[in-house]
Tab-separated table of C-alpha atoms and ligand atoms in Angstrom:
chain	number	residue	atom	x	y	z
A	1	MET	CA	-0.134	-0.106	0.146
A	2	LYS	CA	1.621	3.669	-0.557
A	3	ILE	CA	0.656	5.843	2.986
A	4	GLY	CA	1.124	9.171	2.100
A	5	LEU	CA	1.787	12.604	5.060
A	6	ILE	CA	0.718	15.621	5.770
A	7	GLY	CA	2.488	17.024	8.366
A	8	THR	CA	6.475	16.906	9.536
A	9	GLY	CA	6.113	17.031	12.888
A	10	PHE	CA	5.742	15.073	16.325
A	11	PHE	CA	2.675	13.467	15.490
A	12	ALA	CA	3.263	12.876	11.751
A	13	GLU	CA	6.473	11.152	12.641
A	14	LYS	CA	5.067	8.387	15.604
A	15	HIS	CA	2.573	7.366	12.477
A	16	SER	CA	5.018	7.095	9.988
A	17	SER	CA	7.425	5.438	12.408
A	18	ILE	CA	4.539	3.049	13.599
A	19	LEU	CA	3.662	2.901	9.005
A	20	SER	CA	6.951	1.600	9.002
A	21	LYS	CA	6.825	-1.479	11.725
A	22	ILE	CA	4.228	-2.948	8.522
A	23	SER	CA	4.607	-4.836	6.433
A	24	GLY	CA	3.148	-4.362	3.020
A	25	VAL	CA	3.087	-0.684	3.496
A	26	ASP	CA	5.114	1.296	2.337
A	27	VAL	CA	4.840	5.921	2.720
A	28	THR	CA	5.709	7.174	-0.603
A	29	ALA	CA	4.869	10.856	-0.105
A	30	PHE	CA	5.777	13.775	2.496
A	31	LEU	CA	3.338	17.208	2.449
A	32	GLY	CA	5.336	19.761	4.787
A	33	SER	CA	4.955	23.378	4.810
A	34	SER	CA	8.577	23.488	4.046
A	35	ILE	CA	10.071	21.627	1.020
A	36	GLU	CA	13.166	21.348	3.042
A	37	LYS	CA	10.867	20.053	5.963
A	38	ALA	CA	9.113	17.466	3.881
A	39	GLU	CA	12.602	15.752	1.990
A	40	LYS	CA	14.123	15.742	5.706
A	41	GLU	CA	11.267	12.928	6.259
A	42	ALA	CA	11.097	11.673	2.627
A	43	ARG	CA	14.957	10.837	2.970
A	44	LYS	CA	13.676	8.637	5.953
A	45	TRP	CA	12.363	6.093	3.357
A	46	SER	CA	13.847	4.047	0.257
A	47	ASN	CA	11.389	5.504	-2.124
A	48	ALA	CA	9.753	8.604	-0.829
A	49	LYS	CA	9.272	12.386	-1.638
A	50	GLY	CA	8.989	15.700	-0.432
A	51	TYR	CA	6.053	18.156	-1.248
A	52	ILE	CA	4.376	21.286	-0.543
A	53	HIS	CA	1.643	21.067	-2.449
A	54	VAL	CA	-1.177	18.538	-1.611
A	55	GLU	CA	-3.059	18.666	-5.893
A	56	GLU	CA	1.106	17.832	-6.890
A	57	MET	CA	1.464	14.696	-4.777
A	58	LEU	CA	-1.888	14.080	-5.171
A	59	ASP	CA	-1.150	14.038	-9.707
A	60	GLN	CA	2.202	12.171	-9.101
A	61	GLN	CA	1.720	9.291	-7.148
A	62	LYS	CA	-1.210	7.163	-7.468
A	63	LEU	CA	-1.894	6.780	-2.805
A	64	ASP	CA	-3.934	4.060	-1.112
A	65	ALA	CA	-4.822	6.448	1.545
A	66	VAL	CA	-3.212	9.865	3.931
A	67	TYR	CA	-2.377	10.989	6.910
A	68	ILE	CA	-3.679	14.083	8.389
A	69	CYS	CA	-1.777	15.294	11.248
A	70	VAL	CA	-1.498	19.167	10.959
A	71	PRO	CA	-2.551	21.117	13.547
A	72	PRO	CA	-6.170	22.122	14.451
A	73	MET	CA	-5.771	25.515	12.491
A	74	ALA	CA	-4.682	24.438	9.719
A	75	HIS	CA	-7.483	21.470	8.582
A	76	GLY	CA	-9.993	21.783	5.926
A	77	ALA	CA	-8.601	22.563	2.338
A	78	PHE	CA	-6.549	19.045	2.905
A	79	GLU	CA	-9.612	16.842	3.349
A	80	ASN	CA	-11.891	17.831	0.527
A	81	VAL	CA	-8.519	17.532	-2.018
A	82	LEU	CA	-8.519	13.638	-0.680
A	83	LEU	CA	-13.347	13.577	-0.380
A	84	GLU	CA	-13.353	15.348	-4.974
A	85	ARG	CA	-9.777	12.748	-5.391
A	86	ASN	CA	-11.259	9.683	-2.656
A	87	ILE	CA	-8.958	9.183	-0.757
A	88	PRO	CA	-9.608	7.128	2.894
A	89	PHE	CA	-7.989	9.711	5.005
A	90	PHE	CA	-6.650	8.949	8.799
A	91	VAL	CA	-6.742	12.470	10.303
A	92	GLU	CA	-6.031	12.967	14.183
A	93	LYS	CA	-8.058	14.795	16.245
A	94	PRO	CA	-9.155	17.385	17.238
A	95	LEU	CA	-11.106	17.657	13.191
A	96	GLY	CA	-10.991	21.173	12.770
A	97	VAL	CA	-11.869	24.839	15.026
A	98	ARG	CA	-14.559	25.807	13.296
A	99	GLU	CA	-17.549	25.568	10.774
A	100	GLU	CA	-15.785	23.096	8.236
A	101	PRO	CA	-15.652	19.538	9.374
A	102	TYR	CA	-20.014	19.473	9.195
A	103	GLU	CA	-19.144	19.774	6.373
A	104	ILE	CA	-16.814	17.736	5.373
A	105	ALA	CA	-18.799	14.798	7.901
A	106	LYS	CA	-21.081	15.365	5.111
A	107	ARG	CA	-19.315	14.719	2.162
A	108	VAL	CA	-17.881	11.458	4.255
A	109	GLU	CA	-21.102	10.071	4.681
A	110	GLU	CA	-22.581	10.241	0.810
A	111	LEU	CA	-19.410	9.621	-0.495
A	112	GLY	CA	-18.711	6.048	1.829
A	113	LEU	CA	-15.151	7.333	2.123
A	114	ILE	CA	-13.435	5.119	4.608
A	115	THR	CA	-12.343	7.301	7.159
A	116	SER	CA	-9.748	7.123	11.024
A	117	VAL	CA	-10.044	9.593	13.967
A	118	GLY	CA	-6.949	9.451	15.907
A	119	TYR	CA	-9.064	9.002	19.174
A	120	GLN	CA	-6.428	6.227	20.333
A	121	TRP	CA	-8.679	6.159	23.573
A	122	ARG	CA	-11.453	4.235	21.831
A	123	TYR	CA	-8.364	1.073	20.953
A	124	ARG	CA	-6.676	0.383	24.274
A	125	ASP	CA	-7.596	-3.102	25.625
A	126	THR	CA	-8.494	-0.867	29.579
A	127	THR	CA	-11.811	0.980	27.441
A	128	GLN	CA	-12.307	-1.620	25.486
A	129	LYS	CA	-12.438	-3.816	28.803
A	130	ILE	CA	-14.578	-0.890	31.443
A	131	ARG	CA	-17.111	-1.512	28.457
A	132	SER	CA	-17.163	-4.547	28.949
A	133	ILE	CA	-17.460	-4.079	33.030
A	134	LEU	CA	-20.236	-1.406	32.096
A	135	GLN	CA	-22.832	-4.293	30.090
A	136	GLU	CA	-23.938	-5.078	34.269
A	137	ARG	CA	-23.425	-1.397	36.143
A	138	LYS	CA	-26.003	1.620	35.803
A	139	VAL	CA	-23.410	4.817	35.339
A	140	GLY	CA	-24.986	8.067	37.481
A	141	MET	CA	-22.621	10.626	36.731
A	142	ALA	CA	-18.885	10.521	35.928
A	143	LEU	CA	-15.795	12.879	36.706
A	144	GLY	CA	-13.064	13.693	34.316
A	145	TYR	CA	-9.888	15.652	34.147
A	146	TRP	CA	-6.262	16.810	32.378
A	147	MET	CA	-4.647	18.080	34.693
A	148	ASP	CA	-1.287	18.864	33.017
A	149	THR	CA	0.980	21.269	31.779
A	150	MET	CA	1.138	23.704	28.938
A	151	PRO	CA	2.726	22.058	25.226
A	152	MET	CA	4.898	24.722	23.828
A	153	VAL	CA	5.022	24.770	20.689
A	154	PRO	CA	3.562	28.090	19.228
A	155	TRP	CA	0.562	27.110	17.909
A	156	TRP	CA	-1.118	25.383	20.555
A	157	ARG	CA	-0.875	28.958	22.623
A	158	ASP	CA	-2.828	30.824	20.487
A	159	VAL	CA	-6.566	30.053	20.570
A	160	ASN	CA	-7.465	31.090	17.504
A	161	LYS	CA	-5.204	28.145	15.882
A	162	SER	CA	-5.603	25.510	18.925
A	163	GLY	CA	-8.977	26.312	19.930
A	164	GLY	CA	-7.752	25.841	23.480
A	165	GLN	CA	-7.307	22.837	25.560
A	166	PHE	CA	-10.482	21.715	25.571
A	167	VAL	CA	-10.433	21.924	22.341
A	168	GLU	CA	-7.535	20.827	21.368
A	169	GLN	CA	-6.383	17.612	24.151
A	170	THR	CA	-9.622	17.272	26.723
A	171	THR	CA	-11.381	16.158	23.544
A	172	HIS	CA	-9.769	13.014	24.230
A	173	ILE	CA	-11.223	13.218	27.306
A	174	VAL	CA	-14.636	13.727	25.994
A	175	ASP	CA	-14.455	11.644	22.689
A	176	LEU	CA	-14.410	8.376	26.083
A	177	LEU	CA	-17.435	9.647	27.440
A	178	ARG	CA	-19.367	9.351	24.811
A	179	TYR	CA	-17.548	6.163	23.502
A	180	LEU	CA	-18.745	4.566	26.844
A	181	CYS	CA	-21.574	6.885	28.232
A	182	GLY	CA	-23.900	8.024	25.694
A	183	GLU	CA	-24.362	10.958	24.019
A	184	ILE	CA	-23.970	14.275	25.170
A	185	LYS	CA	-27.264	16.830	25.355
A	186	GLU	CA	-25.272	19.866	26.768
A	187	VAL	CA	-22.802	21.941	27.606
A	188	TYR	CA	-22.048	24.605	29.662
A	189	ALA	CA	-18.485	25.488	30.659
A	190	ALA	CA	-16.218	28.479	32.493
A	191	PHE	CA	-13.932	28.644	31.381
A	192	ASN	CA	-10.419	31.306	32.917
A	193	ARG	CA	-7.304	32.628	31.687
A	194	SER	CA	-5.909	32.704	34.807
A	195	MET	CA	-1.937	33.040	34.844
A	196	MET	CA	-0.212	31.155	31.773
A	197	HIS	CA	-1.176	35.018	29.792
A	198	GLU	CA	1.743	36.408	32.483
A	199	LYS	CA	3.898	33.835	32.260
A	200	VAL	CA	3.939	32.781	28.337
A	201	SER	CA	3.828	35.417	25.555
A	202	GLY	CA	2.083	35.212	23.066
A	203	SER	CA	-0.499	33.044	25.578
A	204	THR	CA	-4.305	33.811	24.762
A	205	VAL	CA	-5.834	29.892	25.734
A	206	SER	CA	-8.574	29.994	28.928
A	207	ASP	CA	-5.351	27.826	31.119
A	208	VAL	CA	-8.199	26.989	33.575
A	209	GLY	CA	-11.851	25.585	32.469
A	210	SER	CA	-14.329	23.423	33.912
A	211	VAL	CA	-17.311	21.975	31.618
A	212	THR	CA	-21.146	20.159	33.054
A	213	LEU	CA	-22.430	17.916	30.224
A	214	THR	CA	-25.729	16.100	30.276
A	215	LEU	CA	-26.043	13.306	28.407
A	216	HIS	CA	-29.587	12.636	26.849
A	217	ASN	CA	-29.421	8.573	29.334
A	218	GLY	CA	-29.511	11.841	32.322
A	219	ILE	CA	-25.997	10.655	33.316
A	220	ILE	CA	-23.966	13.755	34.169
A	221	ALA	CA	-20.372	14.317	33.486
A	222	THR	CA	-17.952	17.176	34.855
A	223	ILE	CA	-15.075	17.682	32.944
A	224	LEU	CA	-12.298	19.339	34.242
A	225	ASN	CA	-8.427	20.702	32.587
A	226	THR	CA	-6.199	22.589	33.316
A	227	CYS	CA	-3.061	23.650	31.977
A	228	ILE	CA	-1.255	25.902	34.544
A	229	LEU	CA	1.253	22.814	36.294
A	230	PRO	CA	4.187	22.337	35.611
A	231	LYS	CA	4.618	18.579	35.657
A	232	SER	CA	1.338	16.560	34.524
A	233	TYR	CA	-0.853	15.312	37.112
A	234	LYS	CA	-3.932	13.668	36.271
A	235	VAL	CA	-5.337	12.557	32.351
A	236	GLY	CA	-8.007	9.902	32.673
A	237	LEU	CA	-12.520	9.635	33.076
A	238	GLU	CA	-14.336	8.176	36.260
A	239	LEU	CA	-16.957	6.405	36.271
A	240	TYR	CA	-19.455	6.592	39.399
A	241	THR	CA	-21.971	2.966	38.876
A	242	ASN	CA	-24.448	1.396	41.549
A	243	GLN	CA	-20.919	-1.822	42.422
A	244	GLY	CA	-18.691	0.905	42.416
A	245	VAL	CA	-16.497	2.796	40.170
A	246	LEU	CA	-14.992	1.922	36.780
A	247	GLU	CA	-10.953	4.204	36.207
A	248	VAL	CA	-9.816	5.075	32.704
A	249	SER	CA	-6.188	6.527	33.597
A	250	ILE	CA	-3.194	7.802	31.231
A	251	ASP	CA	-1.381	4.148	32.018
A	252	GLU	CA	-4.252	2.085	33.584
A	253	ALA	CA	-7.800	1.566	34.401
A	254	ARG	CA	-9.284	0.266	37.546
A	255	ASP	CA	-12.324	-0.758	39.137
A	256	VAL	CA	-12.281	-0.508	42.844
A	257	ARG	CA	-15.223	-1.755	44.647
A	258	GLU	CA	-16.257	-2.416	48.283
A	259	GLY	CA	-13.826	-3.899	49.743
A	260	SER	CA	-11.706	-4.592	46.251
A	261	ILE	CA	-9.826	-3.165	43.740
A	262	LYS	CA	-9.062	-4.842	39.862
A	263	ARG	CA	-6.228	-3.453	37.689
A	264	TYR	CA	-6.301	-3.593	34.179
A	265	SER	CA	-2.922	-2.771	32.098
A	266	ASP	CA	-3.521	-2.340	27.926
A	267	GLU	CA	-1.944	-5.358	26.618
A	268	LEU	CA	-1.659	-3.775	23.033
A	269	ASP	CA	0.205	-0.038	21.875
A	270	PRO	CA	-3.528	1.424	20.739
A	271	TYR	CA	-1.660	3.769	18.193
A	272	VAL	CA	-0.801	0.698	16.272
A	273	VAL	CA	-3.553	-0.901	17.502
A	274	GLU	CA	-5.798	1.962	15.301
A	275	ASN	CA	-2.716	2.372	12.573
A	276	LYS	CA	-4.006	-1.883	11.629
A	277	ILE	CA	-7.453	-1.268	11.565
A	278	PHE	CA	-7.285	1.499	9.392
A	279	LEU	CA	-4.920	0.587	6.841
A	280	ASP	CA	-7.189	-3.175	6.811
A	281	ALA	CA	-9.711	-1.183	5.890
A	282	VAL	CA	-8.913	0.247	3.178
A	283	ARG	CA	-7.050	-3.028	2.352
A	284	THR	CA	-10.396	-4.871	2.471
A	285	GLY	CA	-12.709	-2.350	1.635
A	286	ASP	CA	-14.734	-3.513	4.567
A	287	PRO	CA	-14.852	0.412	7.772
A	288	SER	CA	-16.738	-1.979	10.477
A	289	SER	CA	-13.472	-2.423	12.958
A	290	ILE	CA	-13.705	1.464	13.379
A	291	LEU	CA	-13.807	2.577	16.415
A	292	SER	CA	-13.449	6.398	15.607
A	293	THR	CA	-14.895	7.101	12.043
A	294	TYR	CA	-15.597	10.891	10.315
A	295	GLN	CA	-18.722	11.530	11.166
A	296	ASP	CA	-18.330	9.772	14.475
A	297	ALA	CA	-15.833	12.467	16.097
A	298	VAL	CA	-18.008	15.017	14.438
A	299	LYS	CA	-20.253	14.976	17.703
A	300	THR	CA	-17.110	14.610	19.867
A	301	HIS	CA	-16.175	17.779	18.074
A	302	GLN	CA	-19.893	19.274	18.515
A	303	VAL	CA	-19.153	19.041	22.284
A	304	THR	CA	-16.106	20.014	22.891
A	305	THR	CA	-16.539	23.626	20.170
A	306	ALA	CA	-19.627	23.856	22.252
A	307	THR	CA	-17.836	25.636	25.769
A	308	GLY	CA	-16.479	27.612	23.962
A	309	HIS	CA	-19.527	29.600	23.293
A	310	SER	CA	-20.872	28.988	26.578
A	311	ALA	CA	-17.791	29.277	28.622
A	312	MET	CA	-19.264	33.565	26.664
A	313	THR	CA	-21.883	33.724	27.247
A	314	GLY	CA	-22.059	32.507	30.608
A	315	LYS	CA	-25.251	30.396	29.357
A	316	PRO	CA	-25.349	26.546	28.173
A	317	VAL	CA	-25.893	25.025	25.352
A	318	ILE	CA	-28.220	22.777	23.563
A	319	MET	CA	-26.820	20.217	20.977
A	320	GLU	CA	-28.153	20.083	17.562
A	321	SER	CA	-29.320	16.862	15.945
A	322	ILE	CA	-26.208	16.254	13.564
B	1	NAD	N1	-4.275	11.524	19.548
B	1	NAD	C1	-3.138	12.004	19.804
B	1	NAD	O1	-2.807	11.157	21.171
B	1	NAD	C2	-2.210	12.925	19.515
B	1	NAD	C3	-0.873	12.844	20.520
B	1	NAD	C4	-0.166	14.573	19.807
B	1	NAD	C5	-0.601	15.222	18.395
B	1	NAD	N2	-1.874	14.841	17.749
B	1	NAD	C6	-2.066	15.363	16.807
B	1	NAD	O2	-2.215	16.496	16.289
B	1	NAD	C7	-2.374	17.344	15.092
B	1	NAD	C8	-0.917	17.596	15.023
B	1	NAD	O3	0.157	17.605	16.360
B	1	NAD	P1	1.974	18.189	16.478
B	1	NAD	O4	2.483	17.448	17.779
B	1	NAD	O5	2.240	17.083	15.019
B	1	NAD	O6	2.316	19.212	16.414
B	1	NAD	P2	3.834	19.994	15.338
B	1	NAD	O7	3.015	21.141	15.474
B	1	NAD	O8	4.257	18.954	16.170
B	1	NAD	O9	3.953	19.554	13.935
B	1	NAD	C9	2.616	19.857	13.704
B	1	NAD	C10	2.948	19.569	11.848
B	1	NAD	O10	1.703	20.298	10.593
B	1	NAD	C11	2.481	20.008	10.151
B	1	NAD	N3	1.559	22.575	9.780
B	1	NAD	C12	0.819	22.832	10.109
B	1	NAD	N4	0.173	23.271	8.980
B	1	NAD	C13	0.723	22.315	7.788
B	1	NAD	C14	-0.567	23.236	6.812
B	1	NAD	N5	-0.962	24.141	5.942
B	1	NAD	N6	0.667	22.129	5.589
B	1	NAD	C15	1.068	21.604	5.564
B	1	NAD	N7	2.001	20.914	7.062
B	1	NAD	C16	1.317	21.703	8.317
B	1	NAD	C17	3.746	21.591	10.757
B	1	NAD	O11	5.159	22.488	9.884
B	1	NAD	C18	4.470	20.932	11.462
B	1	NAD	O12	5.435	19.851	11.001
B	1	NAD	C19	-2.233	18.237	16.113
B	1	NAD	O13	-4.040	18.229	16.270
B	1	NAD	C20	-2.283	17.107	17.139
B	1	NAD	O14	-3.023	17.831	18.575
B	1	NAD	C21	-3.231	14.006	18.903
């Protein structure tokens, strides 16, 4: 299979490295914001070329699939070109910062195009374990966290480019909540720029936030996030159930019941799993094992981007059906 990679940063490299270990897969094209960066990545593969124009890349090479690993503000144009040419794509979260994902999701659906979104928490063994335990439990409420330090890439601290922490990072926890507990009906957010704008020049993102979500099935969730910490502290989701607490954290899952705590860890690397499942879907034409399609991920986008509106107006936002 011939694969193209759009983006030459941290996560394009992560996918490139995973793809290099999957047999029958060849990354033959890299698209960067400069030809130097694209060619530097291309040199790591025996048969790859660097590009700066996506049309030129797709005119010159017949690619089976393309990975889009660019910052949130750079989405839209790449997806649209791939849709025009009917080329399956894997796109890193978040889907964007504006409205484009809604139109893209409609076109993906109309074309029946195979897509996958980088919500790798869904592919974790631990998440699957908690999902199976939930068959026998009733969840009352959920508490989610992304209590961390600020990533120092310049686009991340600019709210117009990243969408802010809730859209860029905490999106994983919102997506996990949807996957484990159900769809969200209403969102209310309180955000503040408490100190990072004084510490880091050009920082326009909120650095503390608390979001209350009401699900259609009545479950209530609170998801907190901050990027003021000097060191990462806590990332995960706790579910409060009729038989105790279930927790998926960044490195394990726990089933905490009266008198017992069971711990589960991941056997497989979820990034490798999501890549293999996407490539198998492209190879066979059967997308049924993909756990996060573009059409599904757009619902997470709707929730995370609604928080900005809620925080600005001080009012809850009701999710329209999409
Ligand atoms: N799933 C995960 O766990 C996970 C982890 C890290 C990053 N990500 C996501 O991956 C995406 C990229 O993050 P990153 O860490 O690689 O960022 P990065 O800053 O390291 O790299 C971004 C790359 O995109 C390129 N780029 C920017 N605008 C472009 C454009 N218009 N055309 C072509 N290239 C362009 C930049 O030159 C850079 O090479 C983000 O959306 C991030 O949220 C996901």
